[in-house]
C-alpha cells in the first residue's frame, strides 16, 4: 500500500478530539511509510492532516477543486497539488491515486466522498478498503442508517461488512492496511444481483 486518501472537514469542528484524532491518523499512516492524499486545503482538519503527515516524513498529495483552490490556499509544503475542474474529476483523482480511504469527521463533502467510494466498490469500479473513524460517535447516526438500509434490503450485507469502522485512529489504520477485500471478479453475485 503506497497511498491512503483521508477525507475530512475544512473545519476543525467544536470538539478538540477531532483534531487530536486527525493527528493520530496521519502519524499512524506515516509510521507505516504510507503517503497521504487529501483534499488540498490548508484549513480545518485538512491542514492538520497535511502538516502532521509532512512533519512525519511522508509525501502528501493535495487534490483540490478549482472553485475552492484560491479560497483554501494549499499548504506550500505539499509534494504535489492537483486542481480538478469538477467534483467528479476530483473524486476520480482520489480513486486513481489511492490504495485505500479513511473518512474522518467532516461535512457534506466528506459524506459525498464516502458514498462515491462505497458505490464504486459496490459496483466493481474499484476494489479498495474504506474505513470510517467514528471519533466521539460522530458517525453513529450514519452507521445506524446504513444498518437500517441493510435491514430494509437497500444495501447488501456483504457491502456493508466491507466498511471498516473504529473509534481508534491507530486501530483503523491497522484495519485498513491489513484488510483483504473480496475478489471482484463476480461482484454481481456478491451483491445478490
PDB file of C-alpha atoms in Angstrom:
ATOM      1  CA  UNK A   1       0.000   0.000   0.000  1.00  0.00           C
ATOM      2  CA  UNK A   2       1.509   3.302  -1.126  1.00  0.00           C
ATOM      3  CA  UNK A   3      -1.193   5.964  -0.687  1.00  0.00           C
ATOM      4  CA  UNK A   4      -4.183   6.438   1.617  1.00  0.00           C
ATOM      5  CA  UNK A   5      -6.759   9.150   0.985  1.00  0.00           C
ATOM      6  CA  UNK A   6      -8.138  10.927   4.004  1.00  0.00           C
ATOM      7  CA  UNK A   7     -11.495  12.664   3.645  1.00  0.00           C
ATOM      8  CA  UNK A   8     -12.219  15.200   6.373  1.00  0.00           C
ATOM      9  CA  UNK A   9     -13.615  18.609   7.207  1.00  0.00           C
ATOM     10  CA  UNK A  10     -12.433  22.007   6.082  1.00  0.00           C
ATOM     11  CA  UNK A  11     -13.247  22.999   9.671  1.00  0.00           C
ATOM     12  CA  UNK A  12     -11.867  21.565  12.909  1.00  0.00           C
ATOM     13  CA  UNK A  13     -15.286  21.095  14.491  1.00  0.00           C
ATOM     14  CA  UNK A  14     -16.256  22.069  18.021  1.00  0.00           C
ATOM     15  CA  UNK A  15     -14.762  19.066  19.805  1.00  0.00           C
ATOM     16  CA  UNK A  16     -10.935  19.176  20.138  1.00  0.00           C
ATOM     17  CA  UNK A  17     -10.921  15.362  19.885  1.00  0.00           C
ATOM     18  CA  UNK A  18     -11.485  15.680  16.123  1.00  0.00           C
ATOM     19  CA  UNK A  19      -8.157  17.487  15.688  1.00  0.00           C
ATOM     20  CA  UNK A  20      -6.408  15.049  18.007  1.00  0.00           C
ATOM     21  CA  UNK A  21      -7.776  12.068  16.057  1.00  0.00           C
ATOM     22  CA  UNK A  22      -6.717  13.647  12.743  1.00  0.00           C
ATOM     23  CA  UNK A  23      -3.145  13.985  14.033  1.00  0.00           C
ATOM     24  CA  UNK A  24      -3.155  10.388  15.249  1.00  0.00           C
ATOM     25  CA  UNK A  25      -4.403   9.061  11.904  1.00  0.00           C
ATOM     26  CA  UNK A  26      -1.734  10.964   9.969  1.00  0.00           C
ATOM     27  CA  UNK A  27       1.011   9.812  12.371  1.00  0.00           C
ATOM     28  CA  UNK A  28      -0.156   6.192  12.195  1.00  0.00           C
ATOM     29  CA  UNK A  29      -0.155   6.250   8.397  1.00  0.00           C
ATOM     30  CA  UNK A  30       3.280   7.902   8.313  1.00  0.00           C
ATOM     31  CA  UNK A  31       4.719   5.290  10.713  1.00  0.00           C
ATOM     32  CA  UNK A  32       3.924   2.705   8.058  1.00  0.00           C
ATOM     33  CA  UNK A  33       5.675   4.772   5.368  1.00  0.00           C
ATOM     34  CA  UNK A  34       2.408   5.303   3.504  1.00  0.00           C
ATOM     35  CA  UNK A  35       1.829   8.590   1.698  1.00  0.00           C
ATOM     36  CA  UNK A  36      -1.239  10.754   2.300  1.00  0.00           C
ATOM     37  CA  UNK A  37      -3.728  12.027  -0.268  1.00  0.00           C
ATOM     38  CA  UNK A  38      -6.221  14.648   0.933  1.00  0.00           C
ATOM     39  CA  UNK A  39      -8.493  17.473  -0.206  1.00  0.00           C
ATOM     40  CA  UNK A  40      -5.721  20.006  -0.679  1.00  0.00           C
ATOM     41  CA  UNK A  41      -6.982  22.701   1.684  1.00  0.00           C
ATOM     42  CA  UNK A  42      -4.830  24.493   4.233  1.00  0.00           C
ATOM     43  CA  UNK A  43      -7.755  24.824   6.648  1.00  0.00           C
ATOM     44  CA  UNK A  44      -9.503  22.772   9.308  1.00  0.00           C
ATOM     45  CA  UNK A  45      -8.806  19.065   9.707  1.00  0.00           C
ATOM     46  CA  UNK A  46      -7.280  19.062   6.216  1.00  0.00           C
ATOM     47  CA  UNK A  47      -4.480  21.368   7.412  1.00  0.00           C
ATOM     48  CA  UNK A  48      -3.879  19.183  10.460  1.00  0.00           C
ATOM     49  CA  UNK A  49      -3.665  16.073   8.271  1.00  0.00           C
ATOM     50  CA  UNK A  50      -1.213  17.592   5.779  1.00  0.00           C
ATOM     51  CA  UNK A  51       1.009  19.278   8.391  1.00  0.00           C
ATOM     52  CA  UNK A  52       1.200  16.143  10.541  1.00  0.00           C
ATOM     53  CA  UNK A  53       1.952  13.836   7.609  1.00  0.00           C
ATOM     54  CA  UNK A  54       4.643  16.188   6.268  1.00  0.00           C
ATOM     55  CA  UNK A  55       6.174  16.586   9.739  1.00  0.00           C
ATOM     56  CA  UNK A  56       6.366  12.786   9.945  1.00  0.00           C
ATOM     57  CA  UNK A  57       8.267  12.373   6.691  1.00  0.00           C
ATOM     58  CA  UNK A  58       5.786  11.079   4.129  1.00  0.00           C
ATOM     59  CA  UNK A  59       4.722  12.593   0.834  1.00  0.00           C
ATOM     60  CA  UNK A  60       1.449  14.469   0.696  1.00  0.00           C
ATOM     61  CA  UNK A  61      -0.696  14.974  -2.393  1.00  0.00           C
ATOM     62  CA  UNK A  62      -3.491  17.527  -2.312  1.00  0.00           C
ATOM     63  CA  UNK A  63      -6.412  17.160  -4.701  1.00  0.00           C
ATOM     64  CA  UNK A  64      -8.311  20.420  -4.763  1.00  0.00           C
ATOM     65  CA  UNK A  65     -11.238  21.789  -6.710  1.00  0.00           C
ATOM     66  CA  UNK A  66     -10.698  24.815  -8.939  1.00  0.00           C
ATOM     67  CA  UNK A  67     -13.503  26.774  -7.255  1.00  0.00           C
ATOM     68  CA  UNK A  68     -12.015  26.113  -3.787  1.00  0.00           C
ATOM     69  CA  UNK A  69      -8.316  26.233  -4.541  1.00  0.00           C
ATOM     70  CA  UNK A  70      -7.928  30.001  -4.198  1.00  0.00           C
ATOM     71  CA  UNK A  71     -10.057  30.097  -1.033  1.00  0.00           C
ATOM     72  CA  UNK A  72      -8.412  27.244   0.864  1.00  0.00           C
ATOM     73  CA  UNK A  73      -4.833  28.092  -0.156  1.00  0.00           C
ATOM     74  CA  UNK A  74      -2.898  24.855  -0.409  1.00  0.00           C
ATOM     75  CA  UNK A  75      -0.179  24.114   2.105  1.00  0.00           C
ATOM     76  CA  UNK A  76       3.004  25.397   0.388  1.00  0.00           C
ATOM     77  CA  UNK A  77       4.896  22.344   1.700  1.00  0.00           C
ATOM     78  CA  UNK A  78       2.830  19.822  -0.305  1.00  0.00           C
ATOM     79  CA  UNK A  79       4.765  17.482  -2.559  1.00  0.00           C
ATOM     80  CA  UNK A  80       2.104  17.801  -5.244  1.00  0.00           C
ATOM     81  CA  UNK A  81      -1.206  19.566  -5.786  1.00  0.00           C
ATOM     82  CA  UNK A  82      -3.787  18.604  -8.402  1.00  0.00           C
ATOM     83  CA  UNK A  83      -6.526  21.118  -9.171  1.00  0.00           C
ATOM     84  CA  UNK A  84      -9.639  19.481 -10.622  1.00  0.00           C
ATOM     85  CA  UNK A  85     -12.301  21.248 -12.672  1.00  0.00           C
ATOM     86  CA  UNK A  86     -15.294  19.357 -11.232  1.00  0.00           C
ATOM     87  CA  UNK A  87     -16.210  17.304  -8.190  1.00  0.00           C
ATOM     88  CA  UNK A  88     -16.449  14.207 -10.386  1.00  0.00           C
ATOM     89  CA  UNK A  89     -12.923  14.798 -11.713  1.00  0.00           C
ATOM     90  CA  UNK A  90     -11.688  15.314  -8.162  1.00  0.00           C
ATOM     91  CA  UNK A  91     -13.210  12.053  -6.926  1.00  0.00           C
ATOM     92  CA  UNK A  92     -11.767  10.226  -9.945  1.00  0.00           C
ATOM     93  CA  UNK A  93      -8.319  11.552  -8.961  1.00  0.00           C
ATOM     94  CA  UNK A  94      -8.797  10.278  -5.408  1.00  0.00           C
ATOM     95  CA  UNK A  95      -9.832   6.847  -6.651  1.00  0.00           C
ATOM     96  CA  UNK A  96      -6.999   6.502  -9.150  1.00  0.00           C
ATOM     97  CA  UNK A  97      -4.246   7.777  -6.830  1.00  0.00           C
ATOM     98  CA  UNK A  98      -5.205   5.949  -3.634  1.00  0.00           C
ATOM     99  CA  UNK A  99      -4.997   2.377  -2.405  1.00  0.00           C
ATOM    100  CA  UNK A 100      -7.416   2.901   0.500  1.00  0.00           C
ATOM    101  CA  UNK A 101      -9.656   5.567   2.041  1.00  0.00           C
ATOM    102  CA  UNK A 102     -10.289   6.837   5.563  1.00  0.00           C
ATOM    103  CA  UNK A 103     -13.158   9.173   6.419  1.00  0.00           C
ATOM    104  CA  UNK A 104     -12.793  11.456   9.441  1.00  0.00           C
ATOM    105  CA  UNK A 105     -15.439  13.816  10.787  1.00  0.00           C
ATOM    106  CA  UNK A 106     -16.492  16.271   8.118  1.00  0.00           C
ATOM    107  CA  UNK A 107     -19.471  17.730   6.327  1.00  0.00           C
ATOM    108  CA  UNK A 108     -21.375  17.111   3.127  1.00  0.00           C
ATOM    109  CA  UNK A 109     -18.162  16.859   1.078  1.00  0.00           C
ATOM    110  CA  UNK A 110     -16.804  14.051   3.258  1.00  0.00           C
ATOM    111  CA  UNK A 111     -20.151  12.259   3.084  1.00  0.00           C
ATOM    112  CA  UNK A 112     -20.197  12.631  -0.717  1.00  0.00           C
ATOM    113  CA  UNK A 113     -16.687  11.190  -0.963  1.00  0.00           C
ATOM    114  CA  UNK A 114     -17.596   8.252   1.282  1.00  0.00           C
ATOM    115  CA  UNK A 115     -20.711   7.493  -0.778  1.00  0.00           C
ATOM    116  CA  UNK A 116     -18.750   7.668  -4.038  1.00  0.00           C
ATOM    117  CA  UNK A 117     -16.102   5.238  -2.783  1.00  0.00           C
ATOM    118  CA  UNK A 118     -18.642   2.811  -1.332  1.00  0.00           C
ATOM    119  CA  UNK A 119     -20.735   2.850  -4.520  1.00  0.00           C
ATOM    120  CA  UNK A 120     -17.625   2.394  -6.686  1.00  0.00           C
ATOM    121  CA  UNK A 121     -16.566  -0.596  -4.572  1.00  0.00           C
ATOM    122  CA  UNK A 122     -20.097  -2.000  -4.693  1.00  0.00           C
ATOM    123  CA  UNK A 123     -20.219  -1.773  -8.492  1.00  0.00           C
ATOM    124  CA  UNK A 124     -16.761  -3.238  -9.039  1.00  0.00           C
ATOM    125  CA  UNK A 125     -15.322   0.024 -10.417  1.00  0.00           C
ATOM    126  CA  UNK A 126     -12.637  -0.107  -7.730  1.00  0.00           C
ATOM    127  CA  UNK A 127     -11.796  -2.692  -5.087  1.00  0.00           C
ATOM    128  CA  UNK A 128     -10.142  -0.775  -2.253  1.00  0.00           C
ATOM    129  CA  UNK A 129     -10.576  -0.679   1.538  1.00  0.00           C
ATOM    130  CA  UNK A 130     -12.590   2.154   3.062  1.00  0.00           C
ATOM    131  CA  UNK A 131     -12.972   2.985   6.725  1.00  0.00           C
ATOM    132  CA  UNK A 132     -14.715   5.468   8.971  1.00  0.00           C
ATOM    133  CA  UNK A 133     -13.050   6.940  12.037  1.00  0.00           C
ATOM    134  CA  UNK A 134     -16.004   7.328  14.377  1.00  0.00           C
ATOM    135  CA  UNK A 135     -14.436   9.875  16.738  1.00  0.00           C
ATOM    136  CA  UNK A 136     -16.667  10.606  19.734  1.00  0.00           C
ATOM    137  CA  UNK A 137     -19.528   8.782  17.984  1.00  0.00           C
ATOM    138  CA  UNK A 138     -19.623  11.375  15.189  1.00  0.00           C
ATOM    139  CA  UNK A 139     -20.893   8.860  12.619  1.00  0.00           C
ATOM    140  CA  UNK A 140     -23.227   6.880  14.919  1.00  0.00           C
ATOM    141  CA  UNK A 141     -26.376   8.094  13.144  1.00  0.00           C
ATOM    142  CA  UNK A 142     -24.936   7.395   9.699  1.00  0.00           C
ATOM    143  CA  UNK A 143     -23.956   3.878  10.782  1.00  0.00           C
ATOM    144  CA  UNK A 144     -27.455   3.380  12.169  1.00  0.00           C
ATOM    145  CA  UNK A 145     -28.861   4.450   8.788  1.00  0.00           C
ATOM    146  CA  UNK A 146     -26.550   2.005   6.961  1.00  0.00           C
ATOM    147  CA  UNK A 147     -27.828  -0.819   9.164  1.00  0.00           C
ATOM    148  CA  UNK A 148     -31.440   0.255   8.557  1.00  0.00           C
ATOM    149  CA  UNK A 149     -30.764   0.224   4.791  1.00  0.00           C
ATOM    150  CA  UNK A 150     -29.417  -3.331   5.114  1.00  0.00           C
ATOM    151  CA  UNK A 151     -32.439  -4.382   7.212  1.00  0.00           C
ATOM    152  CA  UNK A 152     -34.784  -2.916   4.591  1.00  0.00           C
ATOM    153  CA  UNK A 153     -32.969  -4.588   1.688  1.00  0.00           C
ATOM    154  CA  UNK A 154     -31.435  -1.497   0.074  1.00  0.00           C
ATOM    155  CA  UNK A 155     -27.783  -2.271   0.860  1.00  0.00           C
ATOM    156  CA  UNK A 156     -26.384  -5.784   0.691  1.00  0.00           C
ATOM    157  CA  UNK A 157     -24.971  -7.074   3.982  1.00  0.00           C
ATOM    158  CA  UNK A 158     -21.722  -8.033   2.218  1.00  0.00           C
ATOM    159  CA  UNK A 159     -21.247  -4.458   1.003  1.00  0.00           C
ATOM    160  CA  UNK A 160     -21.727  -3.002   4.476  1.00  0.00           C
ATOM    161  CA  UNK A 161     -19.418  -5.632   6.005  1.00  0.00           C
ATOM    162  CA  UNK A 162     -16.614  -4.222   3.865  1.00  0.00           C
ATOM    163  CA  UNK A 163     -16.933  -0.807   5.560  1.00  0.00           C
ATOM    164  CA  UNK A 164     -14.317  -0.747   8.318  1.00  0.00           C
ATOM    165  CA  UNK A 165     -15.235   1.287  11.408  1.00  0.00           C
ATOM    166  CA  UNK A 166     -13.324   2.156  14.569  1.00  0.00           C
ATOM    167  CA  UNK A 167     -13.137   4.959  17.100  1.00  0.00           C
ATOM    168  CA  UNK A 168      -9.379   4.401  17.434  1.00  0.00           C
ATOM    169  CA  UNK A 169      -7.145   6.066  14.806  1.00  0.00           C
ATOM    170  CA  UNK A 170      -4.376   3.518  15.270  1.00  0.00           C
ATOM    171  CA  UNK A 171      -6.748   0.551  15.101  1.00  0.00           C
ATOM    172  CA  UNK A 172      -8.445   1.874  11.956  1.00  0.00           C
ATOM    173  CA  UNK A 173      -5.113   2.332  10.167  1.00  0.00           C
ATOM    174  CA  UNK A 174      -4.210  -1.260  11.105  1.00  0.00           C
ATOM    175  CA  UNK A 175      -7.590  -2.494   9.873  1.00  0.00           C
ATOM    176  CA  UNK A 176      -7.207  -0.630   6.567  1.00  0.00           C
ATOM    177  CA  UNK A 177      -3.638  -1.744   5.885  1.00  0.00           C
ATOM    178  CA  UNK A 178      -4.335  -5.390   6.754  1.00  0.00           C
ATOM    179  CA  UNK A 179      -7.741  -5.720   5.090  1.00  0.00           C
ATOM    180  CA  UNK A 180      -8.163  -8.099   2.170  1.00  0.00           C
ATOM    181  CA  UNK A 181     -11.198  -7.191   0.112  1.00  0.00           C
ATOM    182  CA  UNK A 182     -13.031  -9.986  -1.703  1.00  0.00           C
ATOM    183  CA  UNK A 183     -12.188 -10.641  -5.319  1.00  0.00           C
ATOM    184  CA  UNK A 184     -14.467  -8.565  -7.507  1.00  0.00           C
ATOM    185  CA  UNK A 185     -14.472 -10.968 -10.426  1.00  0.00           C
ATOM    186  CA  UNK A 186     -18.115 -11.679  -9.683  1.00  0.00           C
ATOM    187  CA  UNK A 187     -19.333  -8.594  -7.825  1.00  0.00           C
ATOM    188  CA  UNK A 188     -22.919  -9.065  -9.043  1.00  0.00           C
ATOM    189  CA  UNK A 189     -23.157 -12.397  -7.201  1.00  0.00           C
ATOM    190  CA  UNK A 190     -21.661 -10.800  -4.089  1.00  0.00           C
ATOM    191  CA  UNK A 191     -24.481  -8.251  -4.163  1.00  0.00           C
ATOM    192  CA  UNK A 192     -27.136 -10.868  -4.844  1.00  0.00           C
ATOM    193  CA  UNK A 193     -27.992  -9.470  -8.284  1.00  0.00           C
TER     194      UNK A 193
END
